[in-house]
Coordinates of C-alpha atoms and ligand atoms in Angstrom, one line a residue:
X1 CA -211.5 115.7 135.0
X2 CA -208.8 113.2 135.7
X3 CA -205.8 114.6 137.6
X4 CA -202.4 114.9 136.0
X5 CA -200.4 111.6 136.4
X6 CA -197.4 112.2 138.7
X7 CA -193.9 110.8 137.8
X8 CA -191.3 110.4 140.5
X9 CA -187.8 111.5 139.6
X10 CA -186.0 109.5 142.2
X11 CA -182.6 110.9 143.4
X12 CA -180.6 107.7 143.8
X13 CA -177.5 108.9 145.5
X14 CA -177.5 110.2 149.1
X15 CA -173.8 111.0 149.4
X16 CA -173.3 114.4 151.2
X17 CA -171.4 115.8 148.2
X18 CA -173.5 114.1 145.5
X19 CA -174.2 115.6 142.1
X20 CA -177.2 113.4 141.7
X21 CA -179.8 115.9 143.0
X22 CA -178.6 118.5 140.5
X23 CA -178.8 116.0 137.6
X24 CA -182.2 114.8 138.8
X25 CA -183.4 118.4 139.0
X26 CA -182.2 119.0 135.5
X27 CA -184.2 116.0 134.3
X28 CA -187.3 117.1 136.1
X29 CA -187.2 120.7 134.8
X30 CA -186.1 119.7 131.3
X31 CA -188.8 117.0 130.9
X32 CA -191.6 119.2 132.3
X33 CA -192.3 121.9 129.7
X34 CA -193.2 119.5 126.9
X35 CA -195.0 116.9 129.0
X36 CA -198.6 116.2 130.0
X37 CA -197.2 114.4 133.1
X38 CA -196.1 116.1 136.3
X39 CA -192.5 115.3 137.3
X40 CA -191.7 115.5 141.0
X41 CA -188.4 114.9 142.8
X42 CA -188.3 112.1 145.4
X43 CA -185.0 112.4 147.2
X44 CA -183.9 109.2 148.9
X45 CA -181.8 111.3 151.3
X46 CA -185.1 113.0 152.5
X47 CA -187.1 109.7 152.5
X48 CA -184.4 108.5 154.9
X49 CA -185.1 104.8 155.0
X50 CA -182.9 102.6 157.3
X51 CA -181.4 99.4 156.0
X52 CA -184.2 97.0 155.3
X53 CA -185.6 96.2 158.8
X54 CA -188.9 94.6 158.0
X55 CA -189.3 91.1 159.6
X56 CA -191.5 89.8 156.7
X57 CA -190.9 89.8 153.0
X58 CA -192.3 92.9 151.2
X59 CA -194.5 90.7 149.0
X60 CA -196.6 89.9 152.1
X61 CA -197.3 93.6 152.6
X62 CA -197.4 93.3 156.4
X63 CA -195.3 96.2 157.4
X64 CA -194.2 96.6 160.9
X65 CA -192.6 100.0 160.6
X66 CA -194.2 103.4 159.9
X67 CA -191.3 104.4 157.6
X68 CA -192.2 101.4 155.4
X69 CA -195.9 102.3 155.3
X70 CA -195.0 105.9 154.5
X71 CA -192.7 104.8 151.7
X72 CA -195.4 102.5 150.4
X73 CA -197.9 105.3 150.4
X74 CA -195.5 107.6 148.6
X75 CA -194.6 105.0 145.9
X76 CA -198.3 104.1 145.4
X77 CA -199.1 107.8 144.8
X78 CA -197.0 107.9 141.6
X79 CA -198.0 106.6 138.2
X80 CA -194.4 106.1 137.0
X81 CA -190.7 106.4 137.9
X82 CA -187.6 107.9 136.5
X83 CA -184.7 106.7 138.6
X84 CA -181.6 109.0 138.5
X85 CA -178.4 107.3 139.7
X86 CA -174.6 107.2 139.3
X87 CA -172.5 104.1 138.6
X88 CA -170.6 102.9 141.6
X89 CA -167.9 100.3 141.0
X90 CA -169.8 98.9 138.0
X91 CA -173.0 98.7 139.9
X92 CA -175.7 101.1 141.2
X93 CA -176.0 102.7 144.7
X94 CA -176.9 100.4 147.5
X95 CA -179.3 103.0 148.9
X96 CA -181.4 102.7 145.8
X97 CA -181.5 98.8 145.9
X98 CA -182.5 99.1 149.6
X99 CA -185.4 101.5 148.8
X100 CA -186.6 99.1 146.0
X101 CA -186.4 96.1 148.2
X102 CA -188.6 97.6 150.9
X103 CA -191.6 97.2 148.7
X104 CA -192.8 94.7 146.1
X105 CA -196.4 95.0 144.9
X106 CA -196.3 98.8 144.9
X107 CA -193.8 98.7 142.0
X108 CA -195.8 96.2 139.9
X109 CA -196.9 97.4 136.4
X110 CA -195.6 100.9 137.0
X111 CA -193.7 102.3 134.0
X112 CA -190.0 102.9 134.7
X113 CA -187.0 104.4 133.1
X114 CA -183.7 105.6 134.4
X115 CA -180.9 108.1 133.9
X116 CA -177.5 106.8 134.8
X117 CA -174.3 108.8 134.8
X118 CA -170.6 108.2 135.1
X119 CA -167.4 108.8 133.2
X120 CA -168.7 106.5 130.5
X121 CA -172.4 107.0 131.1
X122 CA -173.0 104.3 133.7
X123 CA -173.9 101.5 131.3
X124 CA -173.1 98.7 133.8
X125 CA -175.3 100.3 136.5
X126 CA -178.0 100.7 133.8
X127 CA -177.9 97.0 132.9
X128 CA -178.1 95.9 136.5
X129 CA -180.9 98.2 137.4
X130 CA -183.0 97.1 134.4
X131 CA -182.8 93.5 135.6
X132 CA -183.9 94.4 139.1
X133 CA -186.8 96.6 137.8
X134 CA -188.0 93.6 135.7
X135 CA -187.8 91.4 138.8
X136 CA -190.1 93.9 140.4
X137 CA -192.4 93.5 137.4
X138 CA -192.2 97.2 136.5
X139 CA -192.8 98.1 132.9
X140 CA -189.3 99.1 131.9
X141 CA -189.5 101.5 129.0
X142 CA -187.6 100.9 125.7
X143 CA -185.4 103.9 126.3
X144 CA -183.2 105.1 129.1
X145 CA -180.5 107.7 129.3
X146 CA -176.8 107.3 130.0
X147 CA -175.2 110.7 130.6
X148 CA -171.4 111.0 130.3
X149 CA -169.9 113.2 133.0
X150 CA -166.3 113.8 132.0
X151 CA -163.6 114.9 134.3
X152 CA -163.6 118.2 132.6
X153 CA -167.2 118.7 133.5
X154 CA -166.5 118.9 137.2
X155 CA -164.4 121.2 139.4
X156 CA -161.8 120.3 142.0
X157 CA -164.5 119.3 144.5
X158 CA -166.2 117.1 141.9
X159 CA -169.2 119.4 141.5
X160 CA -170.7 120.1 138.1
X161 CA -169.4 123.3 136.4
X162 CA -172.5 123.9 134.3
X163 CA -175.3 121.3 134.5
X164 CA -177.3 122.8 131.6
X165 CA -174.3 122.7 129.2
X166 CA -173.2 119.2 130.2
X167 CA -176.6 117.6 130.0
X168 CA -178.1 119.5 127.0
X169 CA -176.9 116.7 124.5
X170 CA -179.3 114.4 126.3
X171 CA -182.5 116.4 125.8
X172 CA -183.7 114.5 122.8
X173 CA -183.4 111.2 124.6
X174 CA -185.2 112.6 127.7
X175 CA -188.0 113.7 125.4
X176 CA -188.3 110.1 124.0
X177 CA -188.5 108.8 127.5
X178 CA -191.3 111.3 128.3
X179 CA -193.3 110.2 125.2
X180 CA -192.9 106.5 126.2
X181 CA -193.8 107.3 129.8
X182 CA -196.9 109.2 128.7
X183 CA -198.0 106.3 126.5
X184 CA -197.3 103.8 129.2
X185 CA -199.2 105.8 131.9
X186 CA -202.2 106.2 129.5
X187 CA -202.2 102.4 129.0
X188 CA -202.4 101.7 132.8
Ligands
FMN1 C1 -168.2 104.5 145.5 C2 -168.0 105.1 144.1 C3 -167.8 104.3 143.0 C4 -167.6 104.8 141.7 N1 -167.5 104.0 140.7 C5 -167.6 104.5 139.4 C6 -167.7 103.7 138.3 O1 -167.8 102.5 138.4 N2 -167.8 104.3 137.1 C7 -167.8 105.6 136.9 O2 -167.9 106.1 135.8 N3 -167.7 106.4 138.0 C8 -167.6 105.9 139.2 N4 -167.5 106.7 140.3 C9 -167.5 108.2 140.1 C10 -168.9 108.7 140.1 O3 -169.5 108.7 138.8 C11 -168.9 110.2 140.6 O4 -168.3 110.3 141.8 C12 -170.3 110.7 140.7 O5 -170.2 112.1 141.1 C13 -171.1 109.9 141.7 O6 -172.4 110.4 141.8 P1 -172.9 111.2 143.1 O7 -171.9 112.4 143.3 O8 -174.3 111.7 142.7 O9 -172.9 110.3 144.2 C14 -167.6 106.2 141.6 C15 -167.8 107.0 142.7 C16 -168.0 106.5 143.9 C17 -168.3 107.4 145.1

């Protein structure tokens, strides 16, 4: 029997006081019960890549560093990706771009969607990331998710007051993404 396809829920902010991991964990646990896929967190803070330090372009796949080979193995092991990321100054986090740029062929043809968040949902980060994922020849799904995190949703330390309540309105959209991801993985 074929094993369950694994989808990486990539935690795309590594700030020490980030809310990204909590949002990514919500996405992972909310998507899982209805899905035939297995969603797993991949936290870029734990992956711990340096700034791109490979002498050769990733497309040549001649990696000098073990951290690149380990990242390559990890990315290769997943059937699809759900990137979770905040909007930073109308763009997306540099740490995520760095992690993407480390590899090239490993991303090809893998289905991808993303969950952005910000005070207006992170639509500018979403647009930029979609372009880059296309450049990496990923199969960007029709749907993604833009979660609005209002100032009233966070406390004085900018931590989420109630992640379930804040993100619940996005459940239907997450479900649509899971359905598209399932179809895309089946078509691989
Ligand atoms: C460098 C930086 C830039 C930001 N730029 C934006 C922005 O363009 N739009 C927005 O809605 N929020 C912006 N914010 C607020 C973030 O949405 C908020 O801090 C969020 O918690 C960041 O995600 P994180 O805590 O997981 O890193 C910015 C925050 C930081 C740290």
